[in-house]
Short mmCIF file of C-alpha atoms and ligand atoms in Angstrom, two decimals:
data_model
loop_
_atom_site.label_atom_id
_atom_site.label_comp_id
_atom_site.label_asym_id
_atom_site.label_seq_id
_atom_site.Cartn_x
_atom_site.Cartn_y
_atom_site.Cartn_z
CA MET J 72 3.52 -22.78 3.42
CA THR J 73 6.26 -20.16 3.36
CA ALA J 74 5.16 -16.55 3.32
CA LYS J 75 6.03 -14.23 0.47
CA LEU J 76 8.39 -11.65 1.90
CA ILE J 77 7.25 -8.04 1.49
CA ASP J 78 10.50 -6.19 0.80
CA GLY J 79 10.06 -2.75 2.39
CA THR J 80 13.50 -1.60 1.31
CA LEU J 81 12.66 -2.29 -2.34
CA ILE J 82 9.17 -0.77 -2.20
CA ALA J 83 10.49 2.29 -0.33
CA ALA J 84 13.13 2.74 -3.05
CA GLN J 85 10.35 2.68 -5.68
CA VAL J 86 8.31 5.29 -3.75
CA ARG J 87 11.41 7.48 -3.38
CA GLN J 88 12.25 7.16 -7.07
CA GLU J 89 8.70 8.16 -8.03
CA THR J 90 8.80 11.10 -5.61
CA GLY J 91 12.22 12.18 -6.91
CA ASP J 92 10.88 12.14 -10.48
CA ALA J 93 7.81 14.16 -9.42
CA VAL J 94 10.06 16.69 -7.64
CA ALA J 95 12.16 17.09 -10.81
CA ARG J 96 8.96 17.78 -12.82
CA LEU J 97 7.75 20.30 -10.22
CA LYS J 98 11.06 22.16 -10.43
CA ALA J 99 11.11 22.12 -14.24
CA GLU J 100 7.47 23.16 -14.69
CA HIS J 101 6.96 25.53 -11.74
CA GLY J 102 10.47 26.38 -10.49
CA LEU J 103 9.43 25.04 -7.08
CA ALA J 104 11.58 22.83 -4.83
CA PRO J 105 9.70 21.16 -1.94
CA GLY J 106 11.20 22.12 1.44
CA LEU J 107 11.11 20.10 4.66
CA ALA J 108 11.94 21.71 8.01
CA THR J 109 12.92 19.46 10.89
CA VAL J 110 12.65 20.68 14.47
CA LEU J 111 14.93 18.84 16.87
CA VAL J 112 14.86 19.72 20.56
CA GLY J 113 17.62 18.27 22.72
CA GLU J 114 20.35 15.73 22.18
CA ASN J 115 18.52 12.37 22.07
CA PRO J 116 20.91 10.28 19.89
CA ALA J 117 18.10 8.26 18.24
CA SER J 118 16.20 11.47 17.40
CA LYS J 119 19.36 13.02 15.97
CA ALA J 120 19.90 9.94 13.78
CA TYR J 121 16.26 9.99 12.55
CA VAL J 122 16.47 13.71 11.72
CA GLY J 123 19.81 13.11 9.95
CA SER J 124 18.32 10.40 7.72
CA LYS J 125 15.30 12.57 6.88
CA GLN J 126 17.59 15.45 5.88
CA LYS J 127 19.73 13.10 3.77
CA ALA J 128 16.64 11.71 2.02
CA CYS J 129 15.54 15.29 1.19
CA GLN J 130 18.88 16.06 -0.43
CA GLU J 131 18.86 12.82 -2.42
CA LEU J 132 15.44 13.66 -3.85
CA GLY J 133 16.33 17.26 -4.76
CA MET J 134 14.29 18.80 -1.93
CA VAL J 135 15.32 21.63 0.36
CA SER J 136 16.14 20.59 3.93
CA ILE J 137 16.02 23.13 6.74
CA GLY J 138 17.23 21.95 10.16
CA CYS J 139 16.16 23.80 13.35
CA LYS J 140 17.99 22.66 16.45
CA LEU J 141 17.08 23.81 19.94
CA PRO J 142 18.70 22.94 23.27
CA ASP J 143 16.80 20.63 25.63
CA THR J 144 16.29 23.66 27.91
CA ALA J 145 14.18 25.39 25.22
CA SER J 146 10.90 26.76 26.56
CA GLN J 147 7.43 26.00 25.25
CA GLU J 148 7.23 29.54 23.85
CA GLU J 149 10.61 29.23 22.08
CA VAL J 150 9.66 25.96 20.37
CA GLU J 151 6.24 27.29 19.37
CA LYS J 152 7.87 30.44 17.95
CA VAL J 153 10.18 28.32 15.78
CA VAL J 154 7.12 26.43 14.51
CA ARG J 155 5.23 29.69 13.83
CA ASP J 156 8.20 31.14 11.92
CA LEU J 157 8.36 27.96 9.80
CA ASN J 158 4.60 28.20 9.19
CA ALA J 159 5.23 31.65 7.69
CA ASP J 160 8.28 30.65 5.61
CA PRO J 161 7.27 30.12 1.95
CA GLN J 162 10.35 27.95 1.35
CA VAL J 163 8.96 25.40 3.83
CA HIS J 164 6.22 23.00 2.66
CA GLY J 165 6.47 20.49 5.47
CA ILE J 166 7.33 20.77 9.18
CA LEU J 167 8.40 17.77 11.15
CA VAL J 168 8.74 18.10 14.92
CA GLN J 169 10.86 15.14 15.99
CA LEU J 170 9.29 13.19 18.86
CA PRO J 171 9.70 12.52 21.71
CA LEU J 172 10.08 16.07 22.98
CA PRO J 173 11.74 16.76 26.35
CA ARG J 174 9.25 16.13 29.16
CA HIS J 175 8.74 19.77 30.19
CA LEU J 176 7.25 20.58 26.76
CA ASN J 177 3.58 20.20 25.87
CA GLU J 178 3.66 17.97 22.79
CA GLU J 179 0.00 18.42 21.94
CA ARG J 180 0.26 22.22 21.86
CA ILE J 181 3.42 22.14 19.75
CA LEU J 182 1.97 19.70 17.22
CA SER J 183 -1.23 21.76 17.03
CA ALA J 184 0.88 24.85 16.27
CA VAL J 185 2.07 23.28 13.00
CA SER J 186 -0.04 24.74 10.22
CA LEU J 187 -2.47 22.28 8.71
CA GLU J 188 -1.01 22.89 5.24
CA LYS J 189 2.50 21.90 6.42
CA ASP J 190 1.59 18.99 8.71
CA VAL J 191 3.53 16.35 6.74
CA ASP J 192 3.55 14.04 9.76
CA GLY J 193 -0.27 14.03 9.61
CA PHE J 194 -0.64 14.37 13.40
CA HIS J 195 -2.58 17.66 13.45
CA PRO J 196 -5.96 17.03 15.13
CA VAL J 197 -7.80 18.30 12.03
CA ASN J 198 -5.92 15.89 9.76
CA ILE J 199 -6.55 13.00 12.17
CA GLY J 200 -10.19 14.11 12.47
CA ARG J 201 -10.69 14.12 8.70
CA LEU J 202 -8.99 10.73 8.47
CA SER J 203 -11.56 9.40 10.94
CA MET J 204 -14.62 10.77 9.15
CA LYS J 205 -16.48 9.21 6.27
CA GLY J 206 -16.22 11.19 3.05
CA ARG J 207 -13.48 13.55 4.32
CA GLU J 208 -9.91 13.65 3.05
CA PRO J 209 -7.00 14.69 5.29
CA LEU J 210 -4.35 16.90 3.66
CA PHE J 211 -1.69 14.49 4.95
CA VAL J 212 -1.78 10.92 6.24
CA PRO J 213 0.67 9.83 9.00
CA CYS J 214 3.75 8.29 7.37
CA THR J 215 4.11 4.87 9.03
CA PRO J 216 0.41 3.94 8.62
CA ALA J 217 0.49 5.18 5.01
CA GLY J 218 3.59 3.04 4.49
CA CYS J 219 1.74 -0.07 5.78
CA ILE J 220 -1.06 0.47 3.25
CA GLU J 221 1.43 1.07 0.43
CA LEU J 222 3.16 -2.23 1.26
CA LEU J 223 -0.17 -4.09 1.07
CA VAL J 224 -1.31 -2.41 -2.13
CA ARG J 225 1.99 -2.81 -3.97
CA SER J 226 2.15 -6.48 -2.94
CA GLY J 227 -1.28 -7.10 -4.48
CA VAL J 228 -3.08 -7.80 -1.17
CA LYS J 229 -6.83 -7.16 -1.51
CA ILE J 230 -8.04 -4.80 1.22
CA ALA J 231 -11.70 -4.20 0.29
CA GLY J 232 -13.88 -6.75 2.05
CA ALA J 233 -10.95 -8.25 3.97
CA GLU J 234 -11.14 -8.84 7.71
CA ALA J 235 -8.34 -6.69 9.17
CA VAL J 236 -7.09 -6.83 12.76
CA VAL J 237 -4.84 -4.08 14.12
CA LEU J 238 -2.88 -4.76 17.28
CA GLY J 239 -2.33 -1.39 18.98
CA ARG J 240 -4.39 1.82 19.13
CA SER J 241 -1.72 4.54 19.39
CA ASN J 242 -2.22 7.93 17.76
CA ILE J 243 0.94 7.36 15.73
CA VAL J 244 0.31 3.91 14.25
CA GLY J 245 -2.60 1.75 15.45
CA LEU J 246 -5.44 4.24 15.22
CA PRO J 247 -4.55 5.90 11.87
CA VAL J 248 -3.73 2.58 10.17
CA SER J 249 -7.14 1.28 11.30
CA MET J 250 -8.83 4.34 9.78
CA LEU J 251 -6.92 3.88 6.52
CA LEU J 252 -8.00 0.24 6.30
CA LEU J 253 -11.59 1.28 6.97
CA HIS J 254 -11.39 3.93 4.21
CA ARG J 255 -10.35 1.12 1.89
CA ASP J 256 -13.40 -0.93 2.91
CA ALA J 257 -11.80 -3.54 5.16
CA THR J 258 -13.78 -4.75 8.20
CA VAL J 259 -11.52 -3.57 11.01
CA THR J 260 -11.02 -4.76 14.59
CA ILE J 261 -8.71 -2.71 16.81
CA CYS J 262 -7.03 -4.50 19.74
CA HIS J 263 -5.14 -3.13 22.72
CA SER J 264 -3.72 -4.14 26.07
CA ARG J 265 -7.19 -4.81 27.55
CA SER J 266 -8.50 -6.93 24.66
CA ALA J 267 -9.48 -10.45 25.66
CA ASP J 268 -8.20 -13.51 23.79
CA LEU J 269 -5.96 -11.80 21.25
CA PRO J 270 -4.92 -15.05 19.52
CA ALA J 271 -8.57 -15.86 18.66
CA ILE J 272 -9.23 -12.33 17.32
CA CYS J 273 -6.00 -12.33 15.29
CA ARG J 274 -6.78 -15.74 13.78
CA ARG J 275 -9.79 -14.17 12.03
CA ALA J 276 -7.60 -11.69 10.17
CA ASP J 277 -6.94 -11.74 6.45
CA ILE J 278 -4.73 -8.72 7.17
CA LEU J 279 -2.95 -8.48 10.51
CA ILE J 280 -1.07 -5.32 11.49
CA ALA J 281 1.06 -5.63 14.63
CA ALA J 282 2.01 -2.32 16.30
CA VAL J 283 2.40 -3.03 20.00
CA GLY J 284 6.12 -2.84 20.79
CA ARG J 285 6.38 -6.36 22.31
CA ALA J 286 9.16 -8.52 20.86
CA ASP J 287 7.97 -11.66 19.02
CA MET J 288 4.47 -11.48 20.56
CA VAL J 289 2.51 -12.76 17.54
CA LYS J 290 3.01 -16.52 17.23
CA ALA J 291 2.17 -18.94 14.43
CA ASP J 292 -1.10 -20.04 16.05
CA TRP J 293 -2.32 -16.40 16.08
CA VAL J 294 -2.23 -16.27 12.29
CA LYS J 295 -4.80 -17.47 9.76
CA PRO J 296 -3.09 -19.51 7.03
CA GLY J 297 -2.38 -17.27 4.04
CA ALA J 298 -2.94 -13.97 5.91
CA ALA J 299 -0.94 -10.82 5.10
CA VAL J 300 1.03 -9.83 8.22
CA ILE J 301 2.57 -6.37 8.55
CA ASP J 302 4.98 -6.07 11.46
CA VAL J 303 5.40 -2.45 12.56
CA GLY J 304 7.16 -3.22 15.84
CA ILE J 305 10.78 -2.29 16.43
CA ASN J 306 12.12 -3.89 19.59
CA GLN J 307 15.58 -4.57 20.93
CA ALA J 308 16.16 -8.21 21.90
CA TRP J 309 19.30 -9.22 23.77
CA VAL J 310 21.70 -11.53 21.95
CA ALA J 311 24.22 -13.69 23.83
CA HIS J 312 27.87 -12.69 23.40
CA PRO J 313 30.72 -15.13 24.07
CA ALA J 314 32.32 -12.67 26.52
CA ASP J 315 29.08 -12.18 28.55
CA ARG J 316 29.49 -12.84 32.28
CA GLU J 317 26.92 -12.75 35.02
CA TYR J 318 27.28 -9.82 37.43
CA VAL J 319 25.42 -8.95 40.63
CA CYS J 320 24.52 -5.31 41.02
CA ALA J 321 26.18 -4.19 44.27
CA THR J 322 23.51 -1.51 44.73
CA SER J 323 20.23 -3.26 43.88
CA GLY J 324 21.22 -6.94 44.33
CA LYS J 325 19.86 -7.82 40.84
CA THR J 326 21.87 -10.13 38.59
CA PHE J 327 22.62 -9.06 35.05
CA ALA J 328 24.70 -10.21 32.09
CA GLY J 329 27.25 -8.07 30.26
CA HIS J 330 30.75 -7.84 28.89
CA ARG J 331 33.43 -5.17 29.01
CA ALA J 332 33.74 -2.56 26.28
CA GLU J 333 37.06 -3.87 24.98
CA GLU J 334 35.62 -7.38 24.58
CA SER J 335 33.25 -6.42 21.73
CA ASP J 336 33.39 -4.00 18.84
CA LYS J 337 30.93 -1.07 18.70
CA GLY J 338 27.84 -1.82 16.55
CA SER J 339 24.55 -2.90 18.10
CA ARG J 340 25.34 -2.88 21.78
CA ARG J 341 23.94 -1.05 24.78
CA GLU J 342 25.56 0.00 28.02
CA VAL J 343 24.01 -2.00 30.86
CA GLY J 344 26.22 -1.11 33.82
CA GLN J 345 29.72 -0.55 35.17
CA TYR J 346 32.40 -2.64 36.82
CA CYS J 347 35.18 -1.54 39.17
CA ALA J 348 38.29 -3.72 39.01
CA ALA J 349 39.66 -2.30 42.28
CA CYS J 350 36.59 -3.34 44.35
CA ASP J 351 35.53 -6.22 42.03
CA LYS J 352 32.01 -4.79 42.10
CA ALA J 353 29.49 -4.15 39.35
CA TRP J 354 26.36 -2.04 39.26
CA LEU J 355 23.50 -1.58 36.82
CA LYS J 356 23.09 1.53 34.65
CA GLY J 357 20.88 4.02 36.43
CA GLN J 358 21.96 2.76 39.88
CA ASN J 359 24.41 4.68 42.05
CA ALA J 360 27.92 3.24 42.38
CA PRO J 361 28.41 1.37 45.68
CA GLU J 362 29.99 3.45 48.43
CA CYS J 363 33.48 1.93 48.17
CA CYS J 364 33.62 2.83 44.45
CA GLU J 365 32.54 6.38 45.15
CA GLN J 366 35.52 6.67 47.48
CA CYS J 367 38.10 5.13 45.14
CA GLY J 368 36.69 7.07 42.12
CA PRO J 369 36.70 6.34 38.40
CA HIS J 370 40.53 6.49 38.18
CA CYS J 371 40.78 3.06 39.85
CA GLY J 372 39.54 1.22 36.78
CA HIS J 373 35.79 1.61 36.33
CA VAL J 374 34.82 0.10 32.99
CA LYS J 375 31.50 0.16 31.20
CA LEU J 376 29.61 -3.11 30.68
CA PHE J 377 27.66 -3.78 27.50
CA ARG J 378 25.20 -6.24 25.99
CA ARG J 379 24.55 -7.01 22.36
CA TYR J 380 21.08 -6.66 20.90
CA LYS J 381 19.32 -7.16 17.61
CA LEU J 382 16.19 -5.51 16.26
CA VAL J 383 13.10 -7.71 16.17
CA GLY J 384 9.46 -6.99 15.42
CA ASP J 385 6.23 -7.78 17.25
CA VAL J 386 5.85 -10.91 15.13
CA ASP J 387 7.82 -14.11 15.70
CA PHE J 388 9.20 -14.13 12.17
CA ASP J 389 10.52 -17.71 12.06
CA GLN J 390 7.22 -19.17 13.26
CA VAL J 391 4.83 -16.92 11.36
CA GLN J 392 6.54 -17.20 7.99
CA GLU J 393 5.45 -20.86 7.95
CA VAL J 394 1.76 -19.87 8.16
CA ALA J 395 1.28 -16.39 6.67
CA GLY J 396 0.79 -15.68 2.97
CA TYR J 397 2.71 -12.37 3.12
CA LEU J 398 5.05 -11.08 5.81
CA THR J 399 7.25 -8.02 6.36
CA PRO J 400 10.70 -8.55 7.90
CA VAL J 401 12.20 -6.41 10.70
CA PRO J 402 14.37 -4.59 9.84
CA GLY J 403 13.65 -3.96 6.15
CA GLY J 404 9.83 -3.95 6.23
CA VAL J 405 7.77 -1.01 7.46
CA GLY J 406 10.80 0.99 8.71
CA PRO J 407 12.13 2.19 5.32
CA MET J 408 8.59 3.15 4.24
CA THR J 409 8.21 5.81 6.93
CA ILE J 410 10.82 8.16 5.45
CA ALA J 411 9.71 7.39 1.89
CA MET J 412 6.13 8.44 2.77
CA LEU J 413 7.43 11.57 4.53
CA MET J 414 9.19 12.59 1.32
CA HIS J 415 6.00 11.93 -0.62
CA ASN J 416 4.00 14.06 1.85
CA THR J 417 6.51 16.92 1.56
CA TYR J 418 6.22 16.82 -2.22
CA ARG J 419 2.42 16.95 -1.85
CA GLY J 420 2.79 19.91 0.54
CA ALA J 421 4.58 21.82 -2.23
CA LEU J 422 2.02 20.70 -4.80
CA HIS J 423 -0.85 22.08 -2.65
CA THR J 424 0.70 25.57 -2.92
CA ILE J 425 0.26 25.70 -6.70
CA LYS J 426 -3.20 24.15 -6.92
P1 NDP C 101 2.63 2.73 21.79
O1 NDP C 101 3.37 2.22 22.97
O2 NDP C 101 2.23 4.16 21.71
O3 NDP C 101 1.29 1.84 21.62
C1 NDP C 101 1.31 0.48 21.78
C2 NDP C 101 -0.08 -0.06 21.62
O4 NDP C 101 -0.03 -1.47 21.81
C3 NDP C 101 -1.09 0.47 22.65
O5 NDP C 101 -2.33 0.70 22.04
C4 NDP C 101 -1.17 -0.63 23.68
O6 NDP C 101 -2.45 -0.76 24.28
C5 NDP C 101 -0.94 -1.87 22.83
N1 NDP C 101 -0.34 -2.94 23.61
C6 NDP C 101 0.74 -2.91 24.39
N2 NDP C 101 0.97 -4.11 24.94
C7 NDP C 101 0.00 -4.92 24.51
C8 NDP C 101 -0.32 -6.29 24.73
N3 NDP C 101 0.42 -7.05 25.51
N4 NDP C 101 -1.41 -6.79 24.12
C9 NDP C 101 -2.17 -6.03 23.30
N5 NDP C 101 -1.92 -4.73 23.04
C10 NDP C 101 -0.85 -4.19 23.65
O7 NDP C 101 3.52 2.30 20.53
P2 NDP C 101 3.54 2.87 19.02
O8 NDP C 101 2.21 2.67 18.41
O9 NDP C 101 4.16 4.20 18.98
O10 NDP C 101 4.57 1.84 18.38
C11 NDP C 101 4.30 0.46 18.32
C12 NDP C 101 5.54 -0.24 17.79
O11 NDP C 101 5.81 0.22 16.48
C13 NDP C 101 6.81 0.03 18.59
O12 NDP C 101 7.62 -1.13 18.58
C14 NDP C 101 7.49 1.13 17.80
O13 NDP C 101 8.89 1.12 17.97
C15 NDP C 101 7.12 0.74 16.40
N6 NDP C 101 7.13 1.85 15.44
C16 NDP C 101 7.73 1.64 14.25
C17 NDP C 101 7.76 2.62 13.31
C18 NDP C 101 8.42 2.34 12.00
O14 NDP C 101 8.76 3.26 11.29
N7 NDP C 101 8.61 1.07 11.63
C19 NDP C 101 7.20 3.97 13.56
C20 NDP C 101 6.49 4.06 14.82
C21 NDP C 101 6.49 3.04 15.73
P3 NDP C 101 -3.08 0.37 25.24
O15 NDP C 101 -3.56 1.45 24.32
O16 NDP C 101 -4.19 -0.34 25.93
O17 NDP C 101 -1.98 0.81 26.14
#
């Protein structure tokens, strides 16, 4: 059996198109353009890239995008004040605080400061609480979990009555996706790092959602033939490069592979260490340079060492596609749905203000 591929890029494009059309109607009928405010604290490159793509998506769909950028030295009070000001701004219908926040900030307090009516990420305790209660409706549902459900529904996978297993119980993915499946009348089992015999539990699943952050963890013999498998995981797996050499870290004694910057183009690579041609010594990223290199200094030919990586999910795609009935790829599965659902939530935020 070869699984039917669930094309997240295609389904996300459909959701975005529908949201864009709804935004155009809202503007024509009520003169209202949905506005999304992003709050970015610090210089984390991945966070900057995520915020950038959310702002771009807003513009593409005719929404207003408001970017608030704070330095990584911003205080708790400063960040909370920005959130409070956005709560009061009628142009803003959704507030997204980009996570992770710098360590000195209290994430829980900042997320709780976002007004319930503008909580497009769906992480406000009241929204999560309503999601977890029978007969209650949250104003917003967290975007990645909502995206998982949308992928199942639009692929024709029956949820009511199905046995669903969710790997992972995080506040961001595992827990809310479990609640959403329960709301849709699946029988749900939630697994975590202390669960015993995961393969046996997973084999019971008609719907298996993997959200653990462990590359290729779910193998073919974990999957019931014909099951729908949604792979939320995004992990970096090293890929061999012809120029890779083995180095020994002069500081920690550990061996590591890498190649010099000029031996590969940019793209998907990560800095793993440095090498000094003058001393013929290498050291891992995060380790201090050996003493001799500190004396001779960077001018003597320190170069950065890199390794190539590719993105893989929590599911061993090649194995599982032979057993599953439906399967999402990584990348191109759940990932594109997250922003599409955020746009949908922002549109709904604007809609709430006229109803
Ligand atoms: P967290 O690290 O917050 O949670 C991971 C969960 O997996 C925890 O509940 C943990 O259990 C469980 N877990 C970890 N190791 C094991 C194991 N060996 N066996 C069983 N359970 C295990 O991660 P997130 O939920 O934030 O993210 C999960 C994955 O999804 C990551 O790869 C992340 O990058 C990706 N992701 C993708 C998104 C997308 O848009 N596609 C959005 C958000 C996340 P315990 O609670 O016991 O510690």
